[in-house]
mmCIF file of C-alpha atoms in Angstrom:
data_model
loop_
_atom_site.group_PDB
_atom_site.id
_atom_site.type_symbol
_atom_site.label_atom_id
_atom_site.label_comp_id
_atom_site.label_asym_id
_atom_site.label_seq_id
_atom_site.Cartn_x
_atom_site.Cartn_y
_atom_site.Cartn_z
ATOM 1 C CA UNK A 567 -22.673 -8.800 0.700
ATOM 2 C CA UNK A 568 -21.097 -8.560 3.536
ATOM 3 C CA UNK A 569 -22.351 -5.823 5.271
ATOM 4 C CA UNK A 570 -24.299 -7.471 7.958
ATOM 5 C CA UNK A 571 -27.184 -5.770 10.755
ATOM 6 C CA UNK A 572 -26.368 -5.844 14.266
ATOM 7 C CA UNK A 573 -27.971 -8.619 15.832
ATOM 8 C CA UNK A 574 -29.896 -7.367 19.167
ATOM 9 C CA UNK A 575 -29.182 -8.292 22.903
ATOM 10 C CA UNK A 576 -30.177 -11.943 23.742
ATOM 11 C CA UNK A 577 -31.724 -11.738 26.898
ATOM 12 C CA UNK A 578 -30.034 -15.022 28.362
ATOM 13 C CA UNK A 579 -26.836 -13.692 27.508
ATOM 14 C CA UNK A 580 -27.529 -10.575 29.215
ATOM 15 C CA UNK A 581 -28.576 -12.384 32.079
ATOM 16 C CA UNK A 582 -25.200 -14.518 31.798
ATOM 17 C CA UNK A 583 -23.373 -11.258 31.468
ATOM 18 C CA UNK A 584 -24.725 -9.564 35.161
ATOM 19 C CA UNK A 585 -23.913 -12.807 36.519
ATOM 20 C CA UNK A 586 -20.276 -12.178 35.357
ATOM 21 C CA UNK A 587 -20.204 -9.015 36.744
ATOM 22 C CA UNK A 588 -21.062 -10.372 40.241
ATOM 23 C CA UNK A 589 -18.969 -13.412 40.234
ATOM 24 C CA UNK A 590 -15.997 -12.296 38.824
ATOM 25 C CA UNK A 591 -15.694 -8.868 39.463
ATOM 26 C CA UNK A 592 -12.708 -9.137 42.399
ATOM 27 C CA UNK A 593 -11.247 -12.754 41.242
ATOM 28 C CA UNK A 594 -7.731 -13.165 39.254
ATOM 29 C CA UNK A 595 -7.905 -14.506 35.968
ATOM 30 C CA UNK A 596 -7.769 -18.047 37.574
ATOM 31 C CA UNK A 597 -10.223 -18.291 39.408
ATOM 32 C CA UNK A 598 -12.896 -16.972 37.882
ATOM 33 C CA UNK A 599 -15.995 -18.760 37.082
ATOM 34 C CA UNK A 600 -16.195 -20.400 33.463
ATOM 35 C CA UNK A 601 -19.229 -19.723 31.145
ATOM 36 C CA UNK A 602 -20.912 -22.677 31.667
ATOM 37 C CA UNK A 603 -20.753 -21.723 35.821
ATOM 38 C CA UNK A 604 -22.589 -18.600 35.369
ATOM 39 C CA UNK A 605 -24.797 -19.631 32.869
ATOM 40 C CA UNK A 606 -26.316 -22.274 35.227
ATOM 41 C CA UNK A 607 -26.149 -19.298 38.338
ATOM 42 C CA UNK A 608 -28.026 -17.249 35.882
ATOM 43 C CA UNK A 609 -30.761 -20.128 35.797
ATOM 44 C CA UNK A 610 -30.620 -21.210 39.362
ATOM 45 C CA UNK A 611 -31.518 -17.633 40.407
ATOM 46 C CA UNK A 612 -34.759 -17.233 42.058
ATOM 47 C CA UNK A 613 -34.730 -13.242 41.646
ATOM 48 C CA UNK A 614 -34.006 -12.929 37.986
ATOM 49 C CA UNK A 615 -36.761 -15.604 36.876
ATOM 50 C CA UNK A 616 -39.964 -12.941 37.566
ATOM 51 C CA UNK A 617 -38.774 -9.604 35.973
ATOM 52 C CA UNK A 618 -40.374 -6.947 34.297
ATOM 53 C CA UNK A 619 -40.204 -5.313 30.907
ATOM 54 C CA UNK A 620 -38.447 -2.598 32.471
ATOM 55 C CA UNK A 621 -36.003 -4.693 34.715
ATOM 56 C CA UNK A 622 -35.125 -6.820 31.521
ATOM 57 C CA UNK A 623 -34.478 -3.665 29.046
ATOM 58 C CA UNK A 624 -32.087 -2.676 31.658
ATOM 59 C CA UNK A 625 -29.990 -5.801 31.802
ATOM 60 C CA UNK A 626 -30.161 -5.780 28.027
ATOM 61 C CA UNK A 627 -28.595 -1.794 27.816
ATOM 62 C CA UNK A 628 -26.086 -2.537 30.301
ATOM 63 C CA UNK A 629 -24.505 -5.730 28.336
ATOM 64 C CA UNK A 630 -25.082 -2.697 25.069
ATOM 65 C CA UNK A 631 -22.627 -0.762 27.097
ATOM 66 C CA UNK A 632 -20.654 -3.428 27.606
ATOM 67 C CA UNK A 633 -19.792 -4.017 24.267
ATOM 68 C CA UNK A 634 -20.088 -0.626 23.004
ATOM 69 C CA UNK A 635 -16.888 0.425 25.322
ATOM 70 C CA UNK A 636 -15.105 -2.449 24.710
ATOM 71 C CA UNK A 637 -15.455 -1.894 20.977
ATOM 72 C CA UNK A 638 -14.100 1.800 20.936
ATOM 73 C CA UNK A 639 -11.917 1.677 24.137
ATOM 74 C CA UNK A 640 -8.421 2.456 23.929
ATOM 75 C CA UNK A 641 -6.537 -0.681 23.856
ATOM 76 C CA UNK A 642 -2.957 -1.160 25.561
ATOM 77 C CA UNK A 643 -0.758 -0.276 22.924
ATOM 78 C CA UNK A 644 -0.829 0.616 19.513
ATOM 79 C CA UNK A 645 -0.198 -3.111 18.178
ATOM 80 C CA UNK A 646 -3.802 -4.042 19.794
ATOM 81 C CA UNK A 647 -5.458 -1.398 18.575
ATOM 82 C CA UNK A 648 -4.148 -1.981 15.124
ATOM 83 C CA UNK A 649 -4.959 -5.913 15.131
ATOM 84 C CA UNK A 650 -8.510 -5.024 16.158
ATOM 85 C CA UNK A 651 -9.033 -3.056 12.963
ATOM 86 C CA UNK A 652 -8.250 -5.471 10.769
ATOM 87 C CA UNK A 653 -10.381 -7.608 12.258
ATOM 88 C CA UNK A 654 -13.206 -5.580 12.555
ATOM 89 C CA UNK A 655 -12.300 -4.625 8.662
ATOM 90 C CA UNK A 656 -12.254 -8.083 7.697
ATOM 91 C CA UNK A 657 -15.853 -8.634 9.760
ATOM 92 C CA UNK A 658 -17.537 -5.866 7.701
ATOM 93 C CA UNK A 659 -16.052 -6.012 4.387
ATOM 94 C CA UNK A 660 -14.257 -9.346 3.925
ATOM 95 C CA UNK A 661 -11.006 -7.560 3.409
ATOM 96 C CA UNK A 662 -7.638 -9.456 3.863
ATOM 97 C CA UNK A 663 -4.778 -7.381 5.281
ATOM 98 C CA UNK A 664 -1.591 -7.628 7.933
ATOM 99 C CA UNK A 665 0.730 -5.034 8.723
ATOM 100 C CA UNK A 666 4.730 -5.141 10.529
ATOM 101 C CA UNK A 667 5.789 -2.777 12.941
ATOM 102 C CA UNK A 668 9.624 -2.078 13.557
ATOM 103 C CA UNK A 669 11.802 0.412 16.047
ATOM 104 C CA UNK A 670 12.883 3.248 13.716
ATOM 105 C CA UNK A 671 16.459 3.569 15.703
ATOM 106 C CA UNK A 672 18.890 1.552 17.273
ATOM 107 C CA UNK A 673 18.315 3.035 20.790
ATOM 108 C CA UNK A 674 14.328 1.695 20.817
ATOM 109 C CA UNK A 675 14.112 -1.334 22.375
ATOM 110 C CA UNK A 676 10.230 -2.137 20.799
ATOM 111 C CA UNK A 677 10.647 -5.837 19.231
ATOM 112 C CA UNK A 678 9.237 -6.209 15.419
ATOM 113 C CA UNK A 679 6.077 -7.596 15.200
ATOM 114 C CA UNK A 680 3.929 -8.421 12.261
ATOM 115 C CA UNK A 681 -0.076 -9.143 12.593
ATOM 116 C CA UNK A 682 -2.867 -10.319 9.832
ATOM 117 C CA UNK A 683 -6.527 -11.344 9.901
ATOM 118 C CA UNK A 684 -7.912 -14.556 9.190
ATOM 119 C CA UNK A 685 -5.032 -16.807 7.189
ATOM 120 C CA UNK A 686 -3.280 -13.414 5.370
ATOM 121 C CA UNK A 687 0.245 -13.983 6.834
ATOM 122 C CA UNK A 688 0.084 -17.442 4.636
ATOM 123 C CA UNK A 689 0.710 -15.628 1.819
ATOM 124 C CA UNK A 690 3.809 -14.843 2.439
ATOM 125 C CA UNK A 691 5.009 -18.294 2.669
ATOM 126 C CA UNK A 692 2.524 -19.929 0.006
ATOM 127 C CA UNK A 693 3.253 -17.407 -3.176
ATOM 128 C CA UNK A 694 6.322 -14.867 -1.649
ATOM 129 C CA UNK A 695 8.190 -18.123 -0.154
ATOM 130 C CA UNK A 696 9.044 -15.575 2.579
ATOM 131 C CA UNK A 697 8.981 -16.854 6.323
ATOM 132 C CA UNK A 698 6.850 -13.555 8.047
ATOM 133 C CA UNK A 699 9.704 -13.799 11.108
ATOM 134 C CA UNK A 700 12.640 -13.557 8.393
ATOM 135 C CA UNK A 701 10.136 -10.452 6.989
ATOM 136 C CA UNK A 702 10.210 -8.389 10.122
ATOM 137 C CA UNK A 703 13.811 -8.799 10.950
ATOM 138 C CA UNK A 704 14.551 -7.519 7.630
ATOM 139 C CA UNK A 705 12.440 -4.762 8.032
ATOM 140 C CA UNK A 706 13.782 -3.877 11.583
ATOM 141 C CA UNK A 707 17.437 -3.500 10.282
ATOM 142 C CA UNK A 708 16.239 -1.555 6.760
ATOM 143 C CA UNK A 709 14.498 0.941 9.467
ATOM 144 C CA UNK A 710 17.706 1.155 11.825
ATOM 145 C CA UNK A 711 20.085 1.574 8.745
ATOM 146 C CA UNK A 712 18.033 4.434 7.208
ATOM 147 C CA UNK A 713 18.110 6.797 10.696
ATOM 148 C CA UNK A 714 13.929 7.281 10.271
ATOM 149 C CA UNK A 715 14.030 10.371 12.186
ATOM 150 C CA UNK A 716 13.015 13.695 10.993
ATOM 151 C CA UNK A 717 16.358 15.445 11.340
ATOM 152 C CA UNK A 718 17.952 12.654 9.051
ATOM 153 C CA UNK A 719 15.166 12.441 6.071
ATOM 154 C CA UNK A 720 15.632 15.865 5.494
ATOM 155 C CA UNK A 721 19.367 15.780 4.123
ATOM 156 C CA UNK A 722 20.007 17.184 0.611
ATOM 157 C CA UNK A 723 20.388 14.016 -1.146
ATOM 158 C CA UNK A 724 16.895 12.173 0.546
ATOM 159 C CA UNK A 725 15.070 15.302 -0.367
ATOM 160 C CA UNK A 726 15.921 15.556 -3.568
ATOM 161 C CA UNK A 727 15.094 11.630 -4.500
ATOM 162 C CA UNK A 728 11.842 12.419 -2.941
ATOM 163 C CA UNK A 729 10.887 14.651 -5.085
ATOM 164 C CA UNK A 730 12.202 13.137 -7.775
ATOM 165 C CA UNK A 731 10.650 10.304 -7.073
ATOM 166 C CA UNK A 732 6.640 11.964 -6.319
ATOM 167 C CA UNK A 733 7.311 14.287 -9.858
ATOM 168 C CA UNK A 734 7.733 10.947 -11.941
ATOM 169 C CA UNK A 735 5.121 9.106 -9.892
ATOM 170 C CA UNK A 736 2.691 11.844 -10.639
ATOM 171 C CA UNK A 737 3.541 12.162 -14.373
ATOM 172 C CA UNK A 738 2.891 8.351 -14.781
ATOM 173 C CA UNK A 739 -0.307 8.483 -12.932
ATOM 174 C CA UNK A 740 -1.773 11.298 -15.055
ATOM 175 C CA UNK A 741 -0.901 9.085 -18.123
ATOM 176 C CA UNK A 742 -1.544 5.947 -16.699
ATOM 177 C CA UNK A 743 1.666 4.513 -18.364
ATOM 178 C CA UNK A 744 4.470 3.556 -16.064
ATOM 179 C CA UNK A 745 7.265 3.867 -18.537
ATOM 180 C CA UNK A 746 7.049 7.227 -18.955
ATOM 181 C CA UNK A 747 9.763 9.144 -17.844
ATOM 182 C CA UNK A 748 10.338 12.937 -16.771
ATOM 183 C CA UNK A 749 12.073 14.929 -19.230
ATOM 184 C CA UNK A 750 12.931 18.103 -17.524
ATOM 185 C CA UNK A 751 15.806 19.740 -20.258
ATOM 186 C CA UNK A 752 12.864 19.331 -23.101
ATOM 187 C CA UNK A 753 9.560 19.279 -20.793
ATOM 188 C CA UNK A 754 7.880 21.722 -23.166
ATOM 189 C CA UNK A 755 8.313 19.959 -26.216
ATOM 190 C CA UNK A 756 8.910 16.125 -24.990
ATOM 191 C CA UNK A 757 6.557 16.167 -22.136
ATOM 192 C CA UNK A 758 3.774 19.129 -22.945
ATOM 193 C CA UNK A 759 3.592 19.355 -26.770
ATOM 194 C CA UNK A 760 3.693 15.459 -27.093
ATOM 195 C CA UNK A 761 2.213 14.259 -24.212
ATOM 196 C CA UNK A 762 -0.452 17.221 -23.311
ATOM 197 C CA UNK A 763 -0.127 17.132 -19.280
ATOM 198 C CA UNK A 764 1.234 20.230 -17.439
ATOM 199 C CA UNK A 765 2.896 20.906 -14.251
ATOM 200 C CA UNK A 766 1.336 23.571 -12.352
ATOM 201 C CA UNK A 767 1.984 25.450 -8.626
ATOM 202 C CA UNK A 768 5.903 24.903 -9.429
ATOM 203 C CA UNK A 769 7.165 26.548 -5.863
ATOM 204 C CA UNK A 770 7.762 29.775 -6.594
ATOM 205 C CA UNK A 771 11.470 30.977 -5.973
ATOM 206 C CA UNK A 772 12.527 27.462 -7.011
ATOM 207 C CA UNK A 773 14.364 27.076 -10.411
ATOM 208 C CA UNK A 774 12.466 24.466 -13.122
ATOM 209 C CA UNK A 775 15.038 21.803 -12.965
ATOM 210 C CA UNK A 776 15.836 18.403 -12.677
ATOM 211 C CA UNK A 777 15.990 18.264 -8.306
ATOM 212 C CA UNK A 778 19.733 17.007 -8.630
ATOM 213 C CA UNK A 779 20.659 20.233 -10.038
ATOM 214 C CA UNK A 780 19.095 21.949 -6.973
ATOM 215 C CA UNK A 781 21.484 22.871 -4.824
ATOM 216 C CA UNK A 782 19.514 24.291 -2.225
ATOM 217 C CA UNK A 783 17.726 22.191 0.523
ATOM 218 C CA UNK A 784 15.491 24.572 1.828
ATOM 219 C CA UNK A 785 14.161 24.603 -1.692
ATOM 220 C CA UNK A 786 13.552 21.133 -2.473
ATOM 221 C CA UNK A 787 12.305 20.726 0.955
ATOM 222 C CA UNK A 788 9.051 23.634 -0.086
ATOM 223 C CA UNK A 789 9.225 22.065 -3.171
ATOM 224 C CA UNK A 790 8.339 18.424 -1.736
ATOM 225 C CA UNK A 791 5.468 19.856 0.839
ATOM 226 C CA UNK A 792 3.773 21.328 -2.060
ATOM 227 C CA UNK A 793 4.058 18.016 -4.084
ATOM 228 C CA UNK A 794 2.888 16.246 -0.690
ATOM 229 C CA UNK A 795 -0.122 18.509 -0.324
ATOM 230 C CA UNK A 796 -1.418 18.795 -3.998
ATOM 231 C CA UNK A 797 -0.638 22.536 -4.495
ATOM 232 C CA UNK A 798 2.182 21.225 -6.825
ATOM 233 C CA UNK A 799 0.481 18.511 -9.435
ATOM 234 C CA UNK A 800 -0.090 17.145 -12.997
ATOM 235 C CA UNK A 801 -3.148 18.487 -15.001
ATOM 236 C CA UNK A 802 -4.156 17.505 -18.452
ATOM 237 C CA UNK A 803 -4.005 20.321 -21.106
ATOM 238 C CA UNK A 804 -7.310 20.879 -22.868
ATOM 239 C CA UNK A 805 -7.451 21.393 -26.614
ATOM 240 C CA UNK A 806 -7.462 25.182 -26.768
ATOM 241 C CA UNK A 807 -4.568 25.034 -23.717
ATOM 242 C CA UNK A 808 -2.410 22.701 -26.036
ATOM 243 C CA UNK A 809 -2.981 25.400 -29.200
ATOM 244 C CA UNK A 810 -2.056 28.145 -26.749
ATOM 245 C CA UNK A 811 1.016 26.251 -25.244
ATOM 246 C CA UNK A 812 2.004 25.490 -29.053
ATOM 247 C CA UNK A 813 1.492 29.011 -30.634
ATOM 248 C CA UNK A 814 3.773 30.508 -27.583
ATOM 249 C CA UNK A 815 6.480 27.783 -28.721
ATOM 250 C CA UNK A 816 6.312 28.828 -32.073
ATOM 251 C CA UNK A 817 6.888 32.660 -31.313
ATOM 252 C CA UNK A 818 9.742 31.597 -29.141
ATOM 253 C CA UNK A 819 10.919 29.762 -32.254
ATOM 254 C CA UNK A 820 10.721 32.251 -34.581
ATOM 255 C CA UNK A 821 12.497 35.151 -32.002
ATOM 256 C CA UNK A 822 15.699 32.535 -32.398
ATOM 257 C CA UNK A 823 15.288 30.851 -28.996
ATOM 258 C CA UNK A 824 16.296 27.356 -29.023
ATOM 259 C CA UNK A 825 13.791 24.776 -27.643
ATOM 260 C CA UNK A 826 15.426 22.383 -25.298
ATOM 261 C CA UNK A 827 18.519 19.820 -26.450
ATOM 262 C CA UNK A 828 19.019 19.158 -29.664
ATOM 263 C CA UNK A 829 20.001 15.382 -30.683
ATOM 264 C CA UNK A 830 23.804 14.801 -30.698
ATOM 265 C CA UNK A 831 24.843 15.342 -34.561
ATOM 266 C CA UNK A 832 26.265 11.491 -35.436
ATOM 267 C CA UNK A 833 30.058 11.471 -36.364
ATOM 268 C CA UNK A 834 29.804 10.038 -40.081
ATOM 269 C CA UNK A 835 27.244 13.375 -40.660
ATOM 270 C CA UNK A 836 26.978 13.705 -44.247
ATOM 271 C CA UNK A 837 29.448 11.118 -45.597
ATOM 272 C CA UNK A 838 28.286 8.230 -47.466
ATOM 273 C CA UNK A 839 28.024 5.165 -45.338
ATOM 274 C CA UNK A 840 29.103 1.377 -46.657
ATOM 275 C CA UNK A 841 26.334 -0.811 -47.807
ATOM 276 C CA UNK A 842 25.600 -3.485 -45.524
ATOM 277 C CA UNK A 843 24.921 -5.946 -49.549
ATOM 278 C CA UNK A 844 22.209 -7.352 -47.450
ATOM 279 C CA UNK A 845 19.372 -5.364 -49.304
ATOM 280 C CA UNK A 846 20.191 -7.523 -53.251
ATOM 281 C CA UNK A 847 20.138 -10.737 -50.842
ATOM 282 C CA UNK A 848 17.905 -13.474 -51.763
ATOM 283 C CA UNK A 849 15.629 -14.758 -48.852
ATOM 284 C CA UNK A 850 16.726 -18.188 -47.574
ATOM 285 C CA UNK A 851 14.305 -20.799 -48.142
ATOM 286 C CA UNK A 852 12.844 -22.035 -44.959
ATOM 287 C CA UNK A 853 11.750 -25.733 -44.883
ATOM 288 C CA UNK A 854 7.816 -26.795 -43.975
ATOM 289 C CA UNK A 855 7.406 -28.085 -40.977
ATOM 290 C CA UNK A 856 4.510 -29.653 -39.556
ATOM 291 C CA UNK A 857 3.771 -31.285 -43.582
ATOM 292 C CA UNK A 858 2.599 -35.128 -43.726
ATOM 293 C CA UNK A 859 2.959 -34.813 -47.243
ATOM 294 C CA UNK A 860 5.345 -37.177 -48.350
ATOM 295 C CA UNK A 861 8.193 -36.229 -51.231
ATOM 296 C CA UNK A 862 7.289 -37.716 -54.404
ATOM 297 C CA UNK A 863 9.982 -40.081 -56.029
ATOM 298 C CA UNK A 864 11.237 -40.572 -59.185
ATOM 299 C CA UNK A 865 10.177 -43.746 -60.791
ATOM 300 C CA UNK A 866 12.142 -44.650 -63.807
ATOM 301 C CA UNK A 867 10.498 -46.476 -66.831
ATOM 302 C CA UNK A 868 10.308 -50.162 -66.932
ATOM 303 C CA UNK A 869 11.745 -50.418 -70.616
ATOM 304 C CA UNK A 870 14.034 -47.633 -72.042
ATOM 305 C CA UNK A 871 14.511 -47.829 -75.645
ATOM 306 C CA UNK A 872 17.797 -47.926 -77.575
ATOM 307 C CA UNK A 873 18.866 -46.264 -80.814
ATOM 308 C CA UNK A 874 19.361 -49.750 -82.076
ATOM 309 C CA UNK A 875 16.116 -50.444 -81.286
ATOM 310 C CA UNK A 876 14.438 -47.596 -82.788
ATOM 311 C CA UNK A 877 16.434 -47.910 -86.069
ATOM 312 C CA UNK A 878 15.435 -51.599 -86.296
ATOM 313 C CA UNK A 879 11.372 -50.594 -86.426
ATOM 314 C CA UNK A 880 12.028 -48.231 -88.940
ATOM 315 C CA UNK A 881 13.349 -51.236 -91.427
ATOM 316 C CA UNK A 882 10.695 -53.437 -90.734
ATOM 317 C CA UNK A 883 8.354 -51.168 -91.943
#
């Protein structure tokens, strides 16, 4: 497993760490003094070689503190603070992960920058053959030329892929089969009848139909919050829900309503159609492979007898 205990505070390391504190407190990066330095102040120091319990538990909670801030601190910028959790994710579960981070307009001036834990970024060049570098500047000009900004997405044509795009994604998830596509002209045949899942909390106000037919935006856009939040989702039918969807079909059926598209009629419709003369053909013969057996030959006799011959026996006897 790797879920692993905390270890508790060694007490020479707390030691080590009050040393720090008193060293290096006011000195630049520079100058201050290297482990090995304090760890040998920490020893040559008469006044922390006769403590008490008490006196040693509190060196031991202060380097606790220590640690505990610096573990749930704020860090500069949002790049730190993401690299730390992946590493503290791969420390506690042995996960693998990296992540890029891009401007989302032309006018930021943030630099892309990509991040993993442990070796991850090697997969990009080992099985993807992609340099990670080549990766984020590819990503930084995808997110420039899209216009990522609220005010943008929200255009008539982005809305309706959207939800285009989260309708299908849901219908394939609730069947677990991604070749299944949305059929919105026959959904209550093609799609209910046949495949027994349902679309429920439709927006109400919003016509049932395909989102490019939707020529509204404000529409699509309450349409695509309620497929964000779940209100709008795919449910499979039960039994006695598919009998009841069925038997309302078959009223609507027999009141003359027409159920969806039919199939286009075909052009040659009830004339007699030319015989392709492949059905009286003989199968080809197909020749072994893979045989060691070896053809026979034809051996002929080693004396063949003559009429002459023959007539001559018959007078001797």
């Amino acid at each position: 497993s790797h879920y692993k205990k905390e270890r508790k505070v060694n007490f020479h390391n707390a030691l080590t760490h009050l040393k720090a504190l008193e060293v290096n407190a006011d000195l630049d990066p520079g100058e201050k003094s290297s482990l090995l330095e304090l760890q040998k102040m920490a020893s040559d120091d008469g006044a922390l070689r006769n403590l008490t319990r008490e006196q040693k538990d509190d060196i031991c909670n202060k380097l606790v503190e220590y640690r505990t801030h610096k573990a749930t601190s704020s860090r500069a910028n949002n790049i730190a603070a993401s690299q730390d959790m992946l590493d503290n994710l791969a420390l506690r579960t042995g996960s693998y992960g990296c992540f890029f981070l891009t401007r989302g307009h032309v006018n930021d001036t943030a630099p892309p920058t990509y991040y993993g834990n442990d070796n991850a970024m090697d997969f990009w060049e080992d099985i993807l053959n992609l340099d990670p570098d080549e990766v984020a500047r590819l990503f930084e000009t995808w997110a420039c030329s899209r216009h990522q900004n609220t005010g943008e997405q929200d255009t008539l044509q982005n809305v309706r892929k959207q939800v285009t795009r989260m309708v299908q994604s849901g219908l394939r998830n609730a069947l677990n089969n991604r070749r299944i596509k949305m059929n919105y002209i026959n959904y209550d045949t093609a799609i209910v009848s046949e495949l027994k899942v349902k679309l429920v909390g439709w927006t109400k106000g919003v016509p049932f139909a395909n989102p490019s037919v939707i020529g509204t935006v404000s529409d699509l856009r309450k349409l695509r919050d309620d497929l964000k939040s779940g209100k709008c989702h795919w449910v499979k039918l039960t039994p006695s829900q598919l009998s009841e969807h069925n038997a309302v079909l078959d009223m609507r059926r027999e009141e003359g309503e027409s159920m969806g598209r039919a199939r286009k009629t075909r052009s040659d419709k009830g004339k007699k159609r030319k015989s392709s003369g492949k059905e009286n053909e003989q199968p080809r013969k197909r020749a072994k492979r893979g045989s060691n057996a070896r053809k026979s030959k034809h051996t002929s006799a080693a004396v063949i007898g003559t009429t002459d011959e023959e007539d001559d026996s018959e007078d001797d006897h």
